[in-house]
Short mmCIF file of C-alpha atoms and ligand atoms in Angstrom, two decimals:
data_model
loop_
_atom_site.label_atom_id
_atom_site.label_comp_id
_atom_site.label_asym_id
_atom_site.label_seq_id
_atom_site.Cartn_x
_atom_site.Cartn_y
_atom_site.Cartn_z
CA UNK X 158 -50.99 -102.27 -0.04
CA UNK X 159 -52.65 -99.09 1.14
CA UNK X 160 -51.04 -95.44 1.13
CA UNK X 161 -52.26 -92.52 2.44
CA UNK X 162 -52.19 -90.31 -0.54
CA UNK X 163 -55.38 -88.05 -0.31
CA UNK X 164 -58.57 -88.62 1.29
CA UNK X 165 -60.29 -89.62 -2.47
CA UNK X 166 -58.83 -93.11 -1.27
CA UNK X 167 -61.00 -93.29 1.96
CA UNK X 168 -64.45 -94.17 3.40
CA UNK X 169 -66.19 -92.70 5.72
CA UNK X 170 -66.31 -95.61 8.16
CA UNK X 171 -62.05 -95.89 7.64
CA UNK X 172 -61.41 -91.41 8.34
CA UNK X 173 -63.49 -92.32 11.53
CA UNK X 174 -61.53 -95.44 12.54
CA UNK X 175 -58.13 -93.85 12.14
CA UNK X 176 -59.54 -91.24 14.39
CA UNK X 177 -60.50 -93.10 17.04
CA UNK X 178 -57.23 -94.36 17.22
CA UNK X 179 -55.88 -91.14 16.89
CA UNK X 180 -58.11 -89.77 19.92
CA UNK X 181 -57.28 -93.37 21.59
CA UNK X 182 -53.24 -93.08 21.38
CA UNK X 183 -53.70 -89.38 22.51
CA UNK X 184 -55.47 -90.72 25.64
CA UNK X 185 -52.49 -92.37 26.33
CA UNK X 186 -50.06 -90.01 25.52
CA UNK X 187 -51.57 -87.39 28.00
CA UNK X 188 -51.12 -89.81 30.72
CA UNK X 189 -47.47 -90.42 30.15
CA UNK X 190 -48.19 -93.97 28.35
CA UNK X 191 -46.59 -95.25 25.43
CA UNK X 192 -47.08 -98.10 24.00
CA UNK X 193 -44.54 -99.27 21.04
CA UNK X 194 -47.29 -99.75 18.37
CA UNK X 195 -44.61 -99.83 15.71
CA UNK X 196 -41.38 -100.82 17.55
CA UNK X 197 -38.31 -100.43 15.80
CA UNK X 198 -40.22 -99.36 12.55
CA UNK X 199 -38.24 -96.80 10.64
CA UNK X 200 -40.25 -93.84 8.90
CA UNK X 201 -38.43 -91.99 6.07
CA UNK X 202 -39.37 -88.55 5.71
CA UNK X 203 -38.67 -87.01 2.63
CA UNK X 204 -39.39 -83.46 1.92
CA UNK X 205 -38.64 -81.01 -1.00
CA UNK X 206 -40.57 -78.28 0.55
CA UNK X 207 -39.80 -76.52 4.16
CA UNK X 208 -41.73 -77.81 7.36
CA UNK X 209 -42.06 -76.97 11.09
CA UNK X 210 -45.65 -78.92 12.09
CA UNK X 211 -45.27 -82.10 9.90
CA UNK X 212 -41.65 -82.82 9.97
CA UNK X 213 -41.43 -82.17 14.29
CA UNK X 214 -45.00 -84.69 14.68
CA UNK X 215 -43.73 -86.86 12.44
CA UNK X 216 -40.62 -87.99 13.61
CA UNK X 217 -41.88 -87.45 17.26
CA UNK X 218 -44.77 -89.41 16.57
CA UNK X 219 -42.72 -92.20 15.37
CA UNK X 220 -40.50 -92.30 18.54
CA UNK X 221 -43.08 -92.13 20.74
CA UNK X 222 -44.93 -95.42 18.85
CA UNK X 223 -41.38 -97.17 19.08
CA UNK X 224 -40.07 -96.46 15.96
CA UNK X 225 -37.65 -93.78 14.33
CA UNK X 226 -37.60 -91.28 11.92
CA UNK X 227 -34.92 -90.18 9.20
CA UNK X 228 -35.35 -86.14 8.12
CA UNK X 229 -34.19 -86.46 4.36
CA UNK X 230 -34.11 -83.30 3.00
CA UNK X 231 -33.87 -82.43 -0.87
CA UNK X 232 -31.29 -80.43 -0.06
CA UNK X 233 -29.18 -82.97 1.17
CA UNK X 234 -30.64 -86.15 -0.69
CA UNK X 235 -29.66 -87.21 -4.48
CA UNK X 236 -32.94 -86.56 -5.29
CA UNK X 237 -32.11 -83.06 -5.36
CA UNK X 238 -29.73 -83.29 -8.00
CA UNK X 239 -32.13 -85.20 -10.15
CA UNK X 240 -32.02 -89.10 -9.29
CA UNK X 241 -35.70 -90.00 -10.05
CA UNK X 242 -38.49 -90.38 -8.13
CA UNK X 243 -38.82 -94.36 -8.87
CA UNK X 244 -35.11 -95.03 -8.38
CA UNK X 245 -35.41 -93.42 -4.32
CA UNK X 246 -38.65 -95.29 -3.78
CA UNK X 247 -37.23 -98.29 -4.77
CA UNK X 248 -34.07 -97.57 -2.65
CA UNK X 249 -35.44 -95.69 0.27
CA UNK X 250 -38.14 -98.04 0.59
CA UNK X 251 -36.00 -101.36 0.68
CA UNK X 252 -34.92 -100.00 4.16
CA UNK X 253 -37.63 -98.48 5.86
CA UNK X 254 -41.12 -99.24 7.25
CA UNK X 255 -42.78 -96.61 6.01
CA UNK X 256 -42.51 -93.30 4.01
CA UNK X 257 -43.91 -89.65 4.01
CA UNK X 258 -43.49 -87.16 1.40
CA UNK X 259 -43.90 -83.65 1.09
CA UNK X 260 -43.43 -82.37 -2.56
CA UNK X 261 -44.88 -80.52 -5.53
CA UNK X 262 -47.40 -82.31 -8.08
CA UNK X 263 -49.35 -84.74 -6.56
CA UNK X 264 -48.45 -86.90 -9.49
CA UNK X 265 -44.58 -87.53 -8.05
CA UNK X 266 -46.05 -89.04 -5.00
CA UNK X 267 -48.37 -91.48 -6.74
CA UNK X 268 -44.94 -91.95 -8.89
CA UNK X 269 -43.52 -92.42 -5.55
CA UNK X 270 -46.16 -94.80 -3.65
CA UNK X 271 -45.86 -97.27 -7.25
CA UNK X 272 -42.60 -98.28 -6.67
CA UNK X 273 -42.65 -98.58 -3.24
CA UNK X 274 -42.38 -101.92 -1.47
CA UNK X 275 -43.83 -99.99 1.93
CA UNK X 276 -46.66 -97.45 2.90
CA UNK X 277 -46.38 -93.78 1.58
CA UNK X 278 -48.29 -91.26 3.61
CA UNK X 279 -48.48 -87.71 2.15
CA UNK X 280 -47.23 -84.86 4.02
CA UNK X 281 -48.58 -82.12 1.79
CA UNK X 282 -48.45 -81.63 -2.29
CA UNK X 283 -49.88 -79.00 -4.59
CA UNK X 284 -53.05 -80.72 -5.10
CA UNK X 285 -53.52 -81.98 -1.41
CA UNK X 286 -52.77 -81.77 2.60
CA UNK X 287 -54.62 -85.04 3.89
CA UNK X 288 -53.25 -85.50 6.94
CA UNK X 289 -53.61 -81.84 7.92
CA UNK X 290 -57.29 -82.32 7.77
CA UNK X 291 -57.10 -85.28 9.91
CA UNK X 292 -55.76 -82.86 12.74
CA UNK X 293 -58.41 -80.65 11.73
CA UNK X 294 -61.54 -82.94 11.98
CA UNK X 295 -60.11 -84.18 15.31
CA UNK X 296 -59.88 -80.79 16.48
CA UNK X 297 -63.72 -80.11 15.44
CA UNK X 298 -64.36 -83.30 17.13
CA UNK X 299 -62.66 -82.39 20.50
CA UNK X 300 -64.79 -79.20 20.31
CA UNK X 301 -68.21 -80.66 20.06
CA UNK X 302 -68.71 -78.84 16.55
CA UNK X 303 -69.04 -82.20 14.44
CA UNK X 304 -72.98 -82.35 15.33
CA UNK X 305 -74.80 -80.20 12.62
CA UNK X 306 -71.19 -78.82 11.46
CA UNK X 307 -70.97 -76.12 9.01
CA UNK X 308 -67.39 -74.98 7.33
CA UNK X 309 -66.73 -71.84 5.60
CA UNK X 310 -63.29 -72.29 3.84
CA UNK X 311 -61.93 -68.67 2.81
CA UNK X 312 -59.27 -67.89 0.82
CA UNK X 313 -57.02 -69.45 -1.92
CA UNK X 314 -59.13 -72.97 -3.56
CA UNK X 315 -55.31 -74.80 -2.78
CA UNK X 316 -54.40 -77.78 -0.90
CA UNK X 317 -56.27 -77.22 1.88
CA UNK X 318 -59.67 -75.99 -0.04
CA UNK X 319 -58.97 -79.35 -2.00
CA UNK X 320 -58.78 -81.28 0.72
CA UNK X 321 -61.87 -79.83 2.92
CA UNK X 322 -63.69 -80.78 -0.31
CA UNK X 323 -62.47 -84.23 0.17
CA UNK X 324 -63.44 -84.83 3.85
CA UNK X 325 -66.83 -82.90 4.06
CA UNK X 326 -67.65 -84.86 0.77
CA UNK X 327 -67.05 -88.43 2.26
CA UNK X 328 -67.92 -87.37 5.93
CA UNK X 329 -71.18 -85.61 4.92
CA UNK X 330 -70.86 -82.17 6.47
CA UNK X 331 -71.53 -78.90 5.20
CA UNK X 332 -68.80 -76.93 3.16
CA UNK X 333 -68.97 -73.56 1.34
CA UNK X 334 -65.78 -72.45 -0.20
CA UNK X 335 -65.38 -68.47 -1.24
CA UNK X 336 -62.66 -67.59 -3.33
CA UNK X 337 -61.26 -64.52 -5.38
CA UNK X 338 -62.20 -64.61 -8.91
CA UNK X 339 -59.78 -66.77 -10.56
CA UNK X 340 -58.08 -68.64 -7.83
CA UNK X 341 -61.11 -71.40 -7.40
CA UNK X 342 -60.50 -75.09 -6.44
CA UNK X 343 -59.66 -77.32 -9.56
CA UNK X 344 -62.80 -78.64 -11.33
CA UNK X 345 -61.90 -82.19 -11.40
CA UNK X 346 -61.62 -82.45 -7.73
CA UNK X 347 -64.74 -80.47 -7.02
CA UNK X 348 -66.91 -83.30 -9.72
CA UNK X 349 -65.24 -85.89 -7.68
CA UNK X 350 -66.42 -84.12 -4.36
CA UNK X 351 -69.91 -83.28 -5.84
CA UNK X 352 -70.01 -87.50 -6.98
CA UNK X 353 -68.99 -88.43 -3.18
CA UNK X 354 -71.60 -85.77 -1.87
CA UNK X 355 -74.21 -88.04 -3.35
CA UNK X 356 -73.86 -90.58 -1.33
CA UNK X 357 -72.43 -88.81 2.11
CA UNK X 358 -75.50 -86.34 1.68
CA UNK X 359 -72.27 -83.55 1.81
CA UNK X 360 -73.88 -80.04 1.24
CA UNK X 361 -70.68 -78.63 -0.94
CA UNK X 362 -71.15 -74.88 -2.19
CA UNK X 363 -68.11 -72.73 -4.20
CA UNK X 364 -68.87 -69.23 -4.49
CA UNK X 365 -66.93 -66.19 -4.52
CA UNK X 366 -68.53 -64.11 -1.84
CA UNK X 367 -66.81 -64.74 1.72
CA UNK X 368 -69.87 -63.39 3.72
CA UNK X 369 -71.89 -65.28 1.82
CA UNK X 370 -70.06 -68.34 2.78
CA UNK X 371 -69.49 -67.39 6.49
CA UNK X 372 -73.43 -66.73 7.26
CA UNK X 373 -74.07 -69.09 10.17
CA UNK X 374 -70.83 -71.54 9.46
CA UNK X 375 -70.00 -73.44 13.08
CA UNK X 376 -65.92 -73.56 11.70
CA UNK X 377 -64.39 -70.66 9.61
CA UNK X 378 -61.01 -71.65 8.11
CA UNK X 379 -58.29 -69.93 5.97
CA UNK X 380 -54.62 -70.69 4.66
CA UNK X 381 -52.36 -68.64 3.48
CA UNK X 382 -52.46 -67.07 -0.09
CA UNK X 383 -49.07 -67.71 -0.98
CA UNK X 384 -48.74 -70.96 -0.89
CA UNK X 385 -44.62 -72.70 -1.19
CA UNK X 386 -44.18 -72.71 -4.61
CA UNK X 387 -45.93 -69.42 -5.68
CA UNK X 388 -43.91 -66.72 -4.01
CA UNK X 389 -42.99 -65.37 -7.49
CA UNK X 390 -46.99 -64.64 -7.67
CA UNK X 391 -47.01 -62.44 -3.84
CA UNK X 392 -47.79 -58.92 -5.07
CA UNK X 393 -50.30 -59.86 -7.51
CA UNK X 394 -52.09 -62.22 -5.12
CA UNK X 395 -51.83 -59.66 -2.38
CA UNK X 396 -54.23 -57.33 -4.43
CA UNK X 397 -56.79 -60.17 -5.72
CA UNK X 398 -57.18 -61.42 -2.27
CA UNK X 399 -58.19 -58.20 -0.80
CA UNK X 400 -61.73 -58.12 1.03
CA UNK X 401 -60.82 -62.19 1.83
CA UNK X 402 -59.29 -61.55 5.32
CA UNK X 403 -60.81 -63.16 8.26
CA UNK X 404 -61.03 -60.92 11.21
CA UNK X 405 -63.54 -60.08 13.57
CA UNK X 406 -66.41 -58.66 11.15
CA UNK X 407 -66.71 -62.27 8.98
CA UNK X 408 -66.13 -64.16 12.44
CA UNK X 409 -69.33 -62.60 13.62
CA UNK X 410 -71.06 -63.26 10.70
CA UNK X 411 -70.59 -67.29 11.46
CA UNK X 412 -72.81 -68.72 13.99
CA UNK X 413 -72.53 -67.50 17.54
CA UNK X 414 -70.28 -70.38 18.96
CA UNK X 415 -67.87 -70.33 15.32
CA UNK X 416 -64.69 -71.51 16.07
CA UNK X 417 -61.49 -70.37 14.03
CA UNK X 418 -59.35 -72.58 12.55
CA UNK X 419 -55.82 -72.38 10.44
CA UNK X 420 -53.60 -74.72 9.36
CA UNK X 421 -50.42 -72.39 9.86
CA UNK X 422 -48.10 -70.86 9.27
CA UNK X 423 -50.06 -67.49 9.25
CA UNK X 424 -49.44 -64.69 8.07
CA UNK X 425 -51.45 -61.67 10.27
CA UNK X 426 -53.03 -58.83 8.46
CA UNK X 427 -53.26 -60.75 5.32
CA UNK X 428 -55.63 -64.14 5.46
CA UNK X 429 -56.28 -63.57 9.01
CA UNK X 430 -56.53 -60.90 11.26
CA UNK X 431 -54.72 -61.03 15.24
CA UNK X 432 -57.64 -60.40 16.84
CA UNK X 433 -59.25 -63.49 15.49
CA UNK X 434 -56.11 -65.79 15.50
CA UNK X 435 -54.89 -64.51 19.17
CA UNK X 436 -58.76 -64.41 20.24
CA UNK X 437 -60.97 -67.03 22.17
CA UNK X 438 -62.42 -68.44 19.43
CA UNK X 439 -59.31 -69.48 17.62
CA UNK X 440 -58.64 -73.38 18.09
CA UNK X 441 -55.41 -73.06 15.73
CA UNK X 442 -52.93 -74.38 18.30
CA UNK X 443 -54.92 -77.03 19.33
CA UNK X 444 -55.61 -77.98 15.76
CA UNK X 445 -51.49 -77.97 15.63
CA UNK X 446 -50.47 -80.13 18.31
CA UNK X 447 -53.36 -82.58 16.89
CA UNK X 448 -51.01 -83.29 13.60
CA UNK X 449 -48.98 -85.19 16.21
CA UNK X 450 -52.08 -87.25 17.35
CA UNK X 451 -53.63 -87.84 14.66
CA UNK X 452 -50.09 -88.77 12.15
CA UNK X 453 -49.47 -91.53 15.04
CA UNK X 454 -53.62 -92.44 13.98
CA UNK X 455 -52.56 -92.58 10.74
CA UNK X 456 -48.80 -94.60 11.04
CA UNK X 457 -50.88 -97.14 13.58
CA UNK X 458 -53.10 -97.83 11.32
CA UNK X 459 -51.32 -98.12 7.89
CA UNK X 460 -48.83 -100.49 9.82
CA UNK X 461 -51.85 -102.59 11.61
CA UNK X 462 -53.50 -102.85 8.13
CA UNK X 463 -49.90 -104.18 6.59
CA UNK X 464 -49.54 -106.43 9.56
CA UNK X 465 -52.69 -108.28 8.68
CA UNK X 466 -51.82 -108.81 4.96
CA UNK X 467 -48.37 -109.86 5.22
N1 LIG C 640 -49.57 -77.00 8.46
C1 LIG C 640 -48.39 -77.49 8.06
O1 LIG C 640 -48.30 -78.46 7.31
O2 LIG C 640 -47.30 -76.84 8.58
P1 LIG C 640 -45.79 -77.02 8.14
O3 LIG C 640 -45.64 -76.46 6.76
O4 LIG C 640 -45.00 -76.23 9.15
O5 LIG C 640 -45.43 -78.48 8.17
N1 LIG C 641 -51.19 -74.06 1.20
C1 LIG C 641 -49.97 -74.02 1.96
C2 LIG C 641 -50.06 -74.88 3.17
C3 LIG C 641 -48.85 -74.85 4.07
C4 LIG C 641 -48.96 -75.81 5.22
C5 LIG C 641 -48.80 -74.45 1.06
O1 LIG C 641 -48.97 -75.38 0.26
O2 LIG C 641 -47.75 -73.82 1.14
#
């Protein structure tokens, strides 16, 4: 049975496929059609860390497929107060269709998806942010940029540095990632990017100068550089991310049509300036609404693959 755990687990040919359906069920939604893809599938959603994009596409993706989803909160679930990770899979997944997770280590949602008698998608973890970068592809596809694409990542080497190495590795793009001294991406995900660059023909470079990085880039992106989890680190990172902003000065240095992207929430003045998030070239609210489209991508096709096996 397949999950949906971090890109590492995916071909090329399969991230394009999920898109298409992704771009497909959009097409539809637009015009007011929706078909009941999944009907009267049930999608836990389980989350240990706060959420406004994934948990509202999430369970308004699953309505609008045919299905429903159940907001289970740490807070509120036994899992909170300690019951283990196996015990809930086994439980919550005796009863539902399907299951996303947001959490910490990557490592409890693998612990997760191994006792689980139904499809685990992940909704973010320390390590990665797959489905985020879904949206984001689809929105670089919507623009036109994925011809000849270039993508300066900026910032913290988190999640979302983690899993840009991850997609441009297996799609074959361009990536250079510019960090501060000491906050670079984790070396064993970067060998496993620089082993799936070999065969994509993915041009990955990690440095830690951000002009460097933006010079020519068709897509500049940022995240925040306090990410949930490390607020007990704010005033230190504060100071060792100064000189990473993006604002108008490192937009210009990208190529002449660069487009902006973010995975919010932002926070202005620090990773990004509001000139360059509020400005024309900022695709961050598109890139938004496409979690919706491209989560139902995702659901459709984990429940279309499970369909054929059962
Ligand atoms: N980008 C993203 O995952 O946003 P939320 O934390 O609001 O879900
Ligand atoms: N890197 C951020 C992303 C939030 C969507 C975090 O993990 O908090």
């Amino acid at each position: 049975m397949r999950h949906f755990l971090t890109l590492k687990d995916y071909t090329k040919e399969e991230i394009l496929e999920i898109l298409q359906l992704a771009h497909k069920i959009k097409k539809e939604t637009k015009k007011g059609v929706f078909k009941d893809y999944m009907p009267k599938n049930t999608l836990g959603m389980i989350f240990e860390k706060s959420s406004t994009r994934t948990r509202v596409s999430f369970e308004v993706g699953i309505y609008q497929l045919g299905g429903v989803g159940l907001f289970l909160s740490s807070n509120d679930i036994q899992l909170g107060r300690g019951e283990p990770m196996s015990d809930t899979s086994r439980v919550v997944s005796s009863m539902v269709d399907m299951v996303m997770i947001r959490t910490f280590a990557q490592s409890k949602i693998e612990e997760f998806a191994k006792y689980s008698k139904v499809p685990v998608i992940n909704g973010l973890t320390t390590e990665y942010h797959p489905v985020q970068l879904m949206a984001d592809y689809m929105t670089i596809q919507e623009a036109g940029l994925d011809e000849n694409l270039v993508v300066a990542y900026i910032g913290d080497g988190n999640n979302l540095a983690h899993s840009w190495l991850m997609l441009a590795s297996k799609l074959g793009f361009e990536l250079r990632i510019a960090t501060p001294k000491g906050y670079e991406v984790d070396e064993n995900i970067l060998n496993d990017a620089l082993e799936f660059a070999k065969e994509s023909g993915a041009k990955i470079s990690i440095g830690n100068d951000p002009k460097e990085a933006c010079k020519d880039a068709t897509v500049i992106t940022t995240d925040t550089w306090v990410s949930m989890g490390q607020e007990e680190e704010k005033e230190q990172r504060l100071k060792d991310f100064d000189g990473y902003i993006v604002d108008d000065a490192m937009m210009n240095i990208g190529a002449s049509n660069a487009k902006f992207l973010h995975c919010l929430p932002a926070y202005r003045g620090y990773e990004v300036s509001e000139d360059v998030i509020e400005g024309q070239d900022s695709l961050v609210f598109e890139e938004a609404e496409n979690r919706l489209h491209a989560q139902k991508g995702v659901m459709v096709w984990l429940h279309n693959l499970r369909k054929k096996e059962q």
